[in-house]
């Protein structure tokens, strides 16, 4: 009897600790909230469009309300000064004053490699624990997610924060569900699952459950900014908060790029590809298309260059880059293909200024900042015929074609050959129209739309310490 009572007391105490400790942390954190904006961005060195949005958002809020502190939650070993230098050197963004940094040590909980199976669910649950670390270390009045971690929103609300998001890409979408239902093999639906009816049905149920959860947590956002018409349609369908959803095109550096001359050297014509070395960016397709285009060009004509520019987030990305280099050698393209990893911003501008075309091949790219950058720089875009590039970017301007849309290796090869062989007068006409269209996606336009969307939320915060 004594042992049973003791065991019951121990279990009761353990349960009480499990409940009381988190509750105590939350109560203390809510009572000590600071008038600040906390940016949840675990990878501040990813080098992509998401990082540019982060720095421009920080700058916009500092200019809109200088009294609001800006806090960066990051898993990188970074200081305020190093982040400021990175924003300037990589993106040309200068802050009115230094942001603060809260270092996160549990970032592995959101990494793909941590979850060999049920990766998306694991990452989403892991993001909650990472957000707990962030919010328990520093609790702001505004929690701003710029990395697409919607599962953290209910937790941020529990901590008493106003939740703001800038969503580049829905974690799961009806397109992804349809591909599983249709058993279509892709980077997020491997051949083994796509080839099995039973496994596909199991994954479909998993995706449908994840879709329901994603809609539930996403609806907790007080303001949901999205980066394109495609993303807006999906988020409104999933989160069902259209009155709190605003389309704010991401900031593209059109001003610095538009000063580049539209004329290009015929002898050294280059095709540039700007994208992180991630699987969904489909670099291998670009390489195959370039090889096919080289075959179709006359043997006596010049040989263009394909310049890959991007960054690696982790060892998996680094491995992809090495495989891409090996593949270029197999295709006998090693003399015609260049790889530029973590290129400084000023050097990227120089390459863009020398490119006749820019290539992009991600299916359902939410927006496509690189496509806009190509257009602003005078490089004819060759983009995937889906989502952002199709719906928002590569559209006619004053009745003039602004670029090419493609889907297959053959489509891309055809477009590459057409750009490289078109008369210079025709290329300049298309490049001029593309540059004009790119003005719709300038940094200035981002700041205007961003401030208009966020100002009502910033003015409705409750009292904080």
Coordinates of C-alpha atoms in Angstrom, one line a residue:
X1 CA 0.0 0.0 0.0
X2 CA 2.8 2.4 0.9
X3 CA 4.6 1.6 -2.4
X4 CA 1.4 2.3 -4.4
X5 CA 0.8 5.6 -2.6
X6 CA 4.4 6.6 -3.2
X7 CA 4.2 5.7 -6.9
X8 CA 1.0 7.6 -7.2
X9 CA 2.6 10.7 -5.6
X10 CA 5.6 10.4 -7.9
X11 CA 3.4 10.2 -11.0
X12 CA 1.2 13.0 -9.8
X13 CA 4.3 15.2 -9.2
X14 CA 5.7 14.4 -12.6
X15 CA 2.4 15.2 -14.3
X16 CA 2.1 18.5 -12.3
X17 CA 5.6 19.5 -13.4
X18 CA 4.9 18.7 -17.0
X19 CA 1.8 21.0 -16.8
X20 CA 2.9 23.6 -14.4
X21 CA 6.4 24.3 -15.8
X22 CA 5.3 25.2 -19.3
X23 CA 2.4 27.2 -17.9
X24 CA 4.7 29.1 -15.6
X25 CA 7.1 29.8 -18.5
X26 CA 4.2 31.2 -20.6
X27 CA 2.8 33.3 -17.7
X28 CA 6.2 34.9 -17.0
X29 CA 6.9 35.4 -20.7
X30 CA 3.5 37.1 -21.3
X31 CA 4.1 39.4 -18.3
X32 CA 7.5 40.3 -19.6
X33 CA 6.7 40.9 -23.3
X34 CA 8.8 43.6 -24.9
X35 CA 7.6 46.1 -27.4
X36 CA 9.5 44.5 -30.2
X37 CA 9.1 42.5 -33.5
X38 CA 10.6 39.0 -33.3
X39 CA 11.5 37.6 -36.8
X40 CA 11.5 33.9 -36.7
X41 CA 14.0 33.0 -39.4
X42 CA 16.2 30.1 -38.3
X43 CA 18.4 30.2 -41.4
X44 CA 19.7 33.7 -42.0
X45 CA 22.3 32.6 -44.4
X46 CA 20.2 30.8 -47.0
X47 CA 21.0 33.4 -49.6
X48 CA 17.6 33.2 -51.3
X49 CA 14.7 35.4 -51.9
X50 CA 13.4 34.6 -48.4
X51 CA 16.5 36.2 -46.9
X52 CA 16.0 39.3 -48.9
X53 CA 12.4 39.6 -47.7
X54 CA 13.7 39.3 -44.1
X55 CA 16.2 42.1 -44.4
X56 CA 13.8 44.4 -46.3
X57 CA 11.0 43.7 -43.7
X58 CA 13.4 44.6 -40.9
X59 CA 14.3 47.8 -42.6
X60 CA 10.7 48.7 -43.4
X61 CA 9.6 48.2 -39.7
X62 CA 12.6 50.2 -38.4
X63 CA 11.7 53.1 -40.7
X64 CA 7.9 52.8 -40.0
X65 CA 8.4 52.7 -36.2
X66 CA 11.9 53.4 -34.9
X67 CA 10.7 52.7 -31.3
X68 CA 10.1 49.0 -32.1
X69 CA 13.1 46.8 -31.5
X70 CA 13.7 44.2 -34.2
X71 CA 14.9 40.8 -32.9
X72 CA 16.2 38.1 -35.2
X73 CA 15.7 34.5 -34.1
X74 CA 18.4 32.5 -35.9
X75 CA 20.2 29.2 -35.5
X76 CA 23.3 30.7 -37.2
X77 CA 26.3 31.8 -35.2
X78 CA 25.7 35.5 -36.0
X79 CA 26.1 38.8 -34.3
X80 CA 24.0 42.0 -35.1
X81 CA 27.0 43.4 -36.9
X82 CA 27.6 40.3 -39.0
X83 CA 23.9 40.3 -40.1
X84 CA 24.1 43.9 -41.0
X85 CA 27.2 43.3 -43.1
X86 CA 25.5 40.3 -44.8
X87 CA 22.4 42.3 -45.6
X88 CA 24.5 45.0 -47.3
X89 CA 27.0 42.7 -49.0
X90 CA 24.5 40.1 -50.3
X91 CA 21.4 42.2 -50.9
X92 CA 22.4 45.9 -50.7
X93 CA 19.9 46.5 -47.8
X94 CA 21.0 49.0 -45.1
X95 CA 19.3 49.2 -41.8
X96 CA 18.6 52.5 -39.9
X97 CA 20.0 50.8 -36.8
X98 CA 21.3 47.4 -35.6
X99 CA 18.8 44.6 -34.9
X100 CA 19.2 42.3 -32.0
X101 CA 19.9 38.6 -32.2
X102 CA 18.6 35.6 -30.3
X103 CA 20.6 32.5 -30.9
X104 CA 18.7 29.2 -31.3
X105 CA 20.5 26.0 -30.5
X106 CA 17.8 23.5 -31.4
X107 CA 17.6 24.1 -35.1
X108 CA 18.2 20.5 -35.9
X109 CA 14.6 19.9 -35.0
X110 CA 13.5 21.5 -38.3
X111 CA 16.1 19.9 -40.5
X112 CA 15.1 17.4 -43.1
X113 CA 17.9 15.0 -42.1
X114 CA 16.4 14.6 -38.6
X115 CA 13.2 13.0 -40.0
X116 CA 13.9 10.2 -42.6
X117 CA 10.2 9.4 -42.7
X118 CA 7.2 11.7 -42.3
X119 CA 9.6 14.6 -42.9
X120 CA 7.0 17.4 -43.2
X121 CA 5.2 16.4 -40.0
X122 CA 8.4 16.0 -38.2
X123 CA 9.7 19.4 -39.3
X124 CA 6.4 21.1 -38.4
X125 CA 6.3 19.6 -34.9
X126 CA 10.0 20.4 -34.5
X127 CA 9.3 24.0 -35.4
X128 CA 7.0 24.2 -32.4
X129 CA 9.9 23.2 -30.1
X130 CA 12.2 25.6 -31.8
X131 CA 9.7 28.4 -31.4
X132 CA 9.3 27.5 -27.8
X133 CA 13.1 28.1 -27.4
X134 CA 12.8 31.4 -29.2
X135 CA 9.8 32.8 -27.3
X136 CA 10.9 31.6 -23.9
X137 CA 14.2 33.4 -24.4
X138 CA 12.6 36.7 -25.7
X139 CA 8.9 37.4 -25.9
X140 CA 8.0 40.2 -28.4
X141 CA 4.7 41.9 -28.8
X142 CA 4.8 40.8 -32.5
X143 CA 5.9 37.4 -33.8
X144 CA 6.8 37.6 -37.4
X145 CA 7.4 34.4 -39.3
X146 CA 9.3 34.8 -42.5
X147 CA 10.2 31.2 -43.1
X148 CA 6.9 29.4 -43.5
X149 CA 6.6 27.8 -40.0
X150 CA 2.9 28.1 -39.6
X151 CA 2.7 25.4 -36.9
X152 CA 4.4 27.9 -34.5
X153 CA 1.5 30.4 -34.8
X154 CA -0.8 28.9 -32.0
X155 CA 2.2 28.8 -29.7
X156 CA 3.0 32.5 -30.4
X157 CA -0.6 33.4 -29.6
X158 CA -0.3 31.5 -26.3
X159 CA 2.7 33.6 -25.5
X160 CA 0.5 36.7 -26.1
X161 CA 2.0 37.8 -29.5
X162 CA 0.3 39.3 -32.5
X163 CA 1.2 36.8 -35.3
X164 CA 2.3 38.1 -38.7
X165 CA 3.5 36.0 -41.5
X166 CA 5.1 36.4 -44.9
X167 CA 4.5 33.2 -46.7
X168 CA 6.5 32.4 -49.8
X169 CA 5.2 28.9 -50.3
X170 CA 2.5 26.9 -48.6
X171 CA 3.9 23.9 -46.6
X172 CA 1.4 21.7 -48.4
X173 CA -0.9 22.6 -51.3
X174 CA -3.7 21.1 -53.4
X175 CA -1.1 20.6 -56.2
X176 CA 1.0 18.4 -53.9
X177 CA -2.0 16.4 -52.9
X178 CA -3.0 16.0 -56.5
X179 CA 0.4 14.7 -57.5
X180 CA 0.2 12.0 -54.8
X181 CA -3.3 11.1 -55.8
X182 CA -2.2 10.8 -59.4
X183 CA 0.9 8.9 -58.4
X184 CA 3.2 11.4 -60.1
X185 CA 6.9 10.9 -59.1
X186 CA 8.7 14.1 -58.0
X187 CA 11.4 15.3 -55.5
X188 CA 8.7 15.1 -52.7
X189 CA 7.1 11.9 -53.9
X190 CA 9.7 9.3 -54.6
X191 CA 9.4 6.5 -57.3
X192 CA 8.7 3.7 -54.8
X193 CA 5.6 5.5 -53.3
X194 CA 4.4 6.7 -56.7
X195 CA 4.6 3.1 -58.1
X196 CA 2.6 1.6 -55.3
X197 CA -1.2 2.0 -55.0
X198 CA -1.2 1.1 -51.3
X199 CA 1.6 3.4 -50.4
X200 CA 0.2 6.2 -52.4
X201 CA -3.2 5.9 -50.6
X202 CA -1.4 5.9 -47.3
X203 CA 0.5 9.0 -48.2
X204 CA -2.6 10.7 -49.6
X205 CA -4.3 10.2 -46.2
X206 CA -1.2 11.6 -44.5
X207 CA -1.2 14.6 -46.8
X208 CA -4.9 15.3 -46.3
X209 CA -4.5 15.2 -42.5
X210 CA -1.5 17.5 -42.8
X211 CA -3.5 19.8 -45.0
X212 CA -6.2 20.0 -42.4
X213 CA -3.7 20.8 -39.6
X214 CA -2.0 23.4 -41.8
X215 CA -5.2 25.2 -42.4
X216 CA -6.0 25.1 -38.7
X217 CA -2.7 26.6 -37.5
X218 CA -2.4 29.1 -40.4
X219 CA -5.8 30.6 -39.4
X220 CA -4.1 31.8 -36.2
X221 CA -2.2 34.5 -38.1
X222 CA -3.4 38.1 -37.5
X223 CA -2.0 39.1 -40.8
X224 CA -0.9 36.8 -43.6
X225 CA 1.2 38.4 -46.3
X226 CA 1.8 36.3 -49.4
X227 CA 4.2 36.8 -52.3
X228 CA 2.2 36.0 -55.4
X229 CA -1.2 35.4 -56.9
X230 CA -0.6 31.7 -56.8
X231 CA 0.4 31.6 -53.2
X232 CA -2.5 33.9 -52.3
X233 CA -5.1 31.6 -53.9
X234 CA -3.6 28.6 -52.0
X235 CA -3.4 30.3 -48.6
X236 CA -6.9 31.6 -48.9
X237 CA -8.2 28.1 -49.7
X238 CA -6.2 26.5 -46.9
X239 CA -6.3 29.1 -44.0
X240 CA -9.7 30.6 -44.9
X241 CA -8.8 34.1 -43.6
X242 CA -9.2 36.1 -46.9
X243 CA -9.9 39.3 -44.9
X244 CA -6.5 39.0 -43.2
X245 CA -4.5 37.9 -46.3
X246 CA -2.6 40.5 -48.4
X247 CA -0.5 40.0 -51.5
X248 CA 2.8 41.8 -51.2
X249 CA 5.2 41.1 -54.0
X250 CA 8.7 40.4 -52.7
X251 CA 11.4 43.0 -53.0
X252 CA 13.5 42.7 -56.2
X253 CA 16.5 44.8 -56.7
X254 CA 15.3 46.4 -60.0
X255 CA 16.8 49.8 -59.3
X256 CA 20.4 48.7 -59.2
X257 CA 19.9 46.3 -62.1
X258 CA 18.1 48.6 -64.4
X259 CA 21.2 50.8 -64.8
X260 CA 22.9 48.0 -66.6
X261 CA 23.2 48.4 -70.4
X262 CA 20.8 46.2 -72.4
X263 CA 23.5 45.6 -75.0
X264 CA 25.4 42.3 -74.7
X265 CA 28.7 41.1 -76.2
X266 CA 28.0 38.6 -78.9
X267 CA 31.2 36.7 -78.5
X268 CA 30.8 36.0 -74.8
X269 CA 27.1 35.5 -74.5
X270 CA 26.1 33.8 -71.2
X271 CA 23.0 32.2 -69.7
X272 CA 22.7 32.6 -66.0
X273 CA 20.9 30.5 -63.4
X274 CA 20.4 32.0 -60.0
X275 CA 19.0 29.7 -57.4
X276 CA 19.9 27.8 -54.2
X277 CA 21.2 24.3 -54.8
X278 CA 18.0 22.7 -53.6
X279 CA 16.3 19.7 -55.2
X280 CA 13.1 21.6 -56.3
X281 CA 15.2 24.1 -58.3
X282 CA 15.8 21.4 -60.9
X283 CA 19.3 22.4 -61.9
X284 CA 19.8 19.0 -63.6
X285 CA 17.0 19.9 -66.1
X286 CA 18.8 23.1 -66.9
X287 CA 22.0 21.3 -67.6
X288 CA 20.3 18.7 -69.8
X289 CA 18.5 21.5 -71.8
X290 CA 21.7 23.5 -72.2
X291 CA 23.5 20.3 -73.6
X292 CA 20.6 19.8 -76.0
X293 CA 20.7 23.4 -77.1
X294 CA 24.5 23.2 -77.8
X295 CA 23.8 20.2 -80.1
X296 CA 21.2 22.2 -82.0
X297 CA 23.4 25.2 -82.6
X298 CA 25.5 25.2 -85.8
X299 CA 29.0 23.7 -85.2
X300 CA 30.5 26.9 -86.6
X301 CA 28.7 29.2 -84.2
X302 CA 30.0 30.5 -80.9
X303 CA 29.5 28.5 -77.8
X304 CA 27.7 30.2 -74.9
X305 CA 28.3 29.7 -71.2
X306 CA 25.9 28.5 -68.6
X307 CA 26.6 30.2 -65.2
X308 CA 25.1 28.6 -62.1
X309 CA 25.0 31.0 -59.1
X310 CA 23.7 29.9 -55.7
X311 CA 24.2 28.9 -52.1
X312 CA 24.2 25.7 -50.1
X313 CA 22.2 25.5 -46.9
X314 CA 23.7 22.2 -45.7
X315 CA 25.7 19.1 -46.7
X316 CA 22.9 17.7 -48.8
X317 CA 22.9 20.9 -50.9
X318 CA 26.7 20.7 -51.2
X319 CA 26.4 17.1 -52.4
X320 CA 23.9 18.2 -55.1
X321 CA 26.3 20.8 -56.3
X322 CA 29.1 18.2 -56.6
X323 CA 26.8 15.9 -58.5
X324 CA 25.9 18.8 -60.8
X325 CA 29.5 19.4 -61.5
X326 CA 30.1 15.7 -62.3
X327 CA 27.1 15.7 -64.6
X328 CA 28.5 18.7 -66.5
X329 CA 31.7 16.7 -67.1
X330 CA 29.7 13.6 -68.3
X331 CA 27.9 15.9 -70.8
X332 CA 31.2 17.3 -72.0
X333 CA 30.1 20.8 -70.8
X334 CA 32.8 21.4 -68.3
X335 CA 34.4 24.1 -70.5
X336 CA 31.1 25.8 -71.0
X337 CA 29.6 25.7 -67.5
X338 CA 30.6 27.8 -64.5
X339 CA 29.6 27.3 -60.8
X340 CA 29.6 30.3 -58.4
X341 CA 28.8 29.4 -54.8
X342 CA 28.0 32.2 -52.3
X343 CA 28.8 34.9 -54.8
X344 CA 29.0 38.5 -53.4
X345 CA 26.2 40.7 -54.5
X346 CA 28.4 43.1 -56.6
X347 CA 29.8 40.1 -58.5
X348 CA 26.2 38.8 -59.1
X349 CA 25.3 42.1 -60.7
X350 CA 28.3 41.9 -62.9
X351 CA 27.3 38.4 -64.1
X352 CA 23.7 39.5 -64.7
X353 CA 24.9 42.4 -66.7
X354 CA 26.7 40.1 -69.1
X355 CA 23.9 37.5 -69.5
X356 CA 21.7 37.4 -72.6
X357 CA 19.2 35.1 -70.8
X358 CA 18.3 33.8 -67.3
X359 CA 17.0 30.3 -66.8
X360 CA 14.6 29.1 -64.0
X361 CA 13.1 25.6 -63.8
X362 CA 11.3 25.1 -60.5
X363 CA 7.8 23.7 -60.8
X364 CA 5.2 25.8 -59.0
X365 CA 7.7 28.4 -58.0
X366 CA 5.7 30.6 -55.6
X367 CA 7.0 33.8 -57.2
X368 CA 10.5 33.8 -58.7
X369 CA 12.6 36.8 -57.6
X370 CA 15.4 35.6 -59.8
X371 CA 13.1 35.8 -62.9
X372 CA 12.4 39.5 -62.1
X373 CA 16.1 40.1 -61.6
X374 CA 16.8 38.7 -65.0
X375 CA 14.3 41.0 -66.6
X376 CA 15.5 44.1 -64.7
X377 CA 19.1 43.3 -65.7
X378 CA 18.2 42.9 -69.4
X379 CA 18.5 39.1 -69.5
X380 CA 15.6 37.4 -71.3
X381 CA 13.9 35.1 -68.8
X382 CA 13.3 31.4 -69.6
X383 CA 11.1 30.3 -66.7
X384 CA 8.9 27.4 -65.8
X385 CA 5.4 27.5 -67.1
X386 CA 3.6 27.5 -63.8
X387 CA 2.7 29.5 -60.7
X388 CA 4.4 32.8 -60.1
X389 CA 6.3 33.2 -63.4
X390 CA 3.2 32.2 -65.4
X391 CA 0.6 34.2 -63.4
X392 CA 2.5 37.3 -62.3
X393 CA 5.9 37.8 -64.0
X394 CA 6.5 36.7 -67.6
X395 CA 3.5 38.4 -69.1
X396 CA 3.2 40.7 -72.0
X397 CA 4.0 44.4 -71.4
X398 CA 2.3 46.8 -73.8
X399 CA 1.6 43.9 -76.1
X400 CA 5.2 42.9 -76.3
X401 CA 6.6 39.5 -75.2
X402 CA 8.8 39.7 -72.2
X403 CA 10.3 36.2 -72.1
X404 CA 9.7 32.4 -72.5
X405 CA 7.8 29.8 -70.5
X406 CA 8.9 26.2 -70.7
X407 CA 8.1 22.8 -69.1
X408 CA 10.3 20.1 -70.6
X409 CA 14.0 19.7 -71.5
X410 CA 13.0 20.2 -75.1
X411 CA 11.0 23.4 -74.3
X412 CA 14.0 24.9 -72.5
X413 CA 16.4 23.9 -75.2
X414 CA 14.2 25.5 -77.9
X415 CA 14.0 28.7 -75.9
X416 CA 17.8 28.8 -75.3
X417 CA 18.4 28.4 -79.0
X418 CA 15.8 31.1 -79.9
X419 CA 17.4 33.6 -77.5
X420 CA 20.9 32.9 -78.8
X421 CA 20.0 33.1 -82.4
X422 CA 17.4 35.9 -82.5
X423 CA 18.5 39.2 -84.2
X424 CA 19.9 41.7 -81.8
X425 CA 17.2 44.3 -82.6
X426 CA 14.5 41.8 -81.6
X427 CA 16.3 40.8 -78.4
X428 CA 16.7 44.4 -77.4
X429 CA 13.0 45.0 -78.0
X430 CA 12.0 42.0 -75.8
X431 CA 14.6 43.0 -73.1
X432 CA 13.2 46.6 -73.0
X433 CA 9.7 45.3 -72.4
X434 CA 10.9 42.8 -69.8
X435 CA 12.7 45.6 -67.9
X436 CA 9.6 47.8 -67.9
X437 CA 7.5 44.9 -66.5
X438 CA 10.1 44.3 -63.8
X439 CA 9.4 47.8 -62.3
X440 CA 6.2 46.3 -60.9
X441 CA 8.2 44.3 -58.5
X442 CA 10.7 46.9 -57.2
X443 CA 11.9 47.2 -53.6
X444 CA 10.0 50.5 -53.4
X445 CA 6.8 48.8 -54.4
X446 CA 7.5 46.2 -51.7
X447 CA 8.0 48.8 -49.0
X448 CA 4.8 50.6 -50.0
X449 CA 2.6 47.5 -50.0
X450 CA 4.3 46.1 -46.9
X451 CA 3.8 49.2 -44.8
X452 CA 0.1 49.5 -45.9
X453 CA -0.5 45.9 -44.9
X454 CA 1.4 45.9 -41.5
X455 CA 0.6 49.4 -40.2
X456 CA -2.9 48.5 -39.0
X457 CA -1.6 45.5 -37.0
X458 CA 1.3 47.5 -35.4
X459 CA -1.2 50.0 -34.2
X460 CA -3.4 47.5 -32.4
X461 CA -1.0 45.9 -29.9
X462 CA -2.1 45.7 -26.3
X463 CA 0.0 47.0 -23.4
X464 CA 3.5 45.5 -23.1
X465 CA 6.4 46.0 -20.7

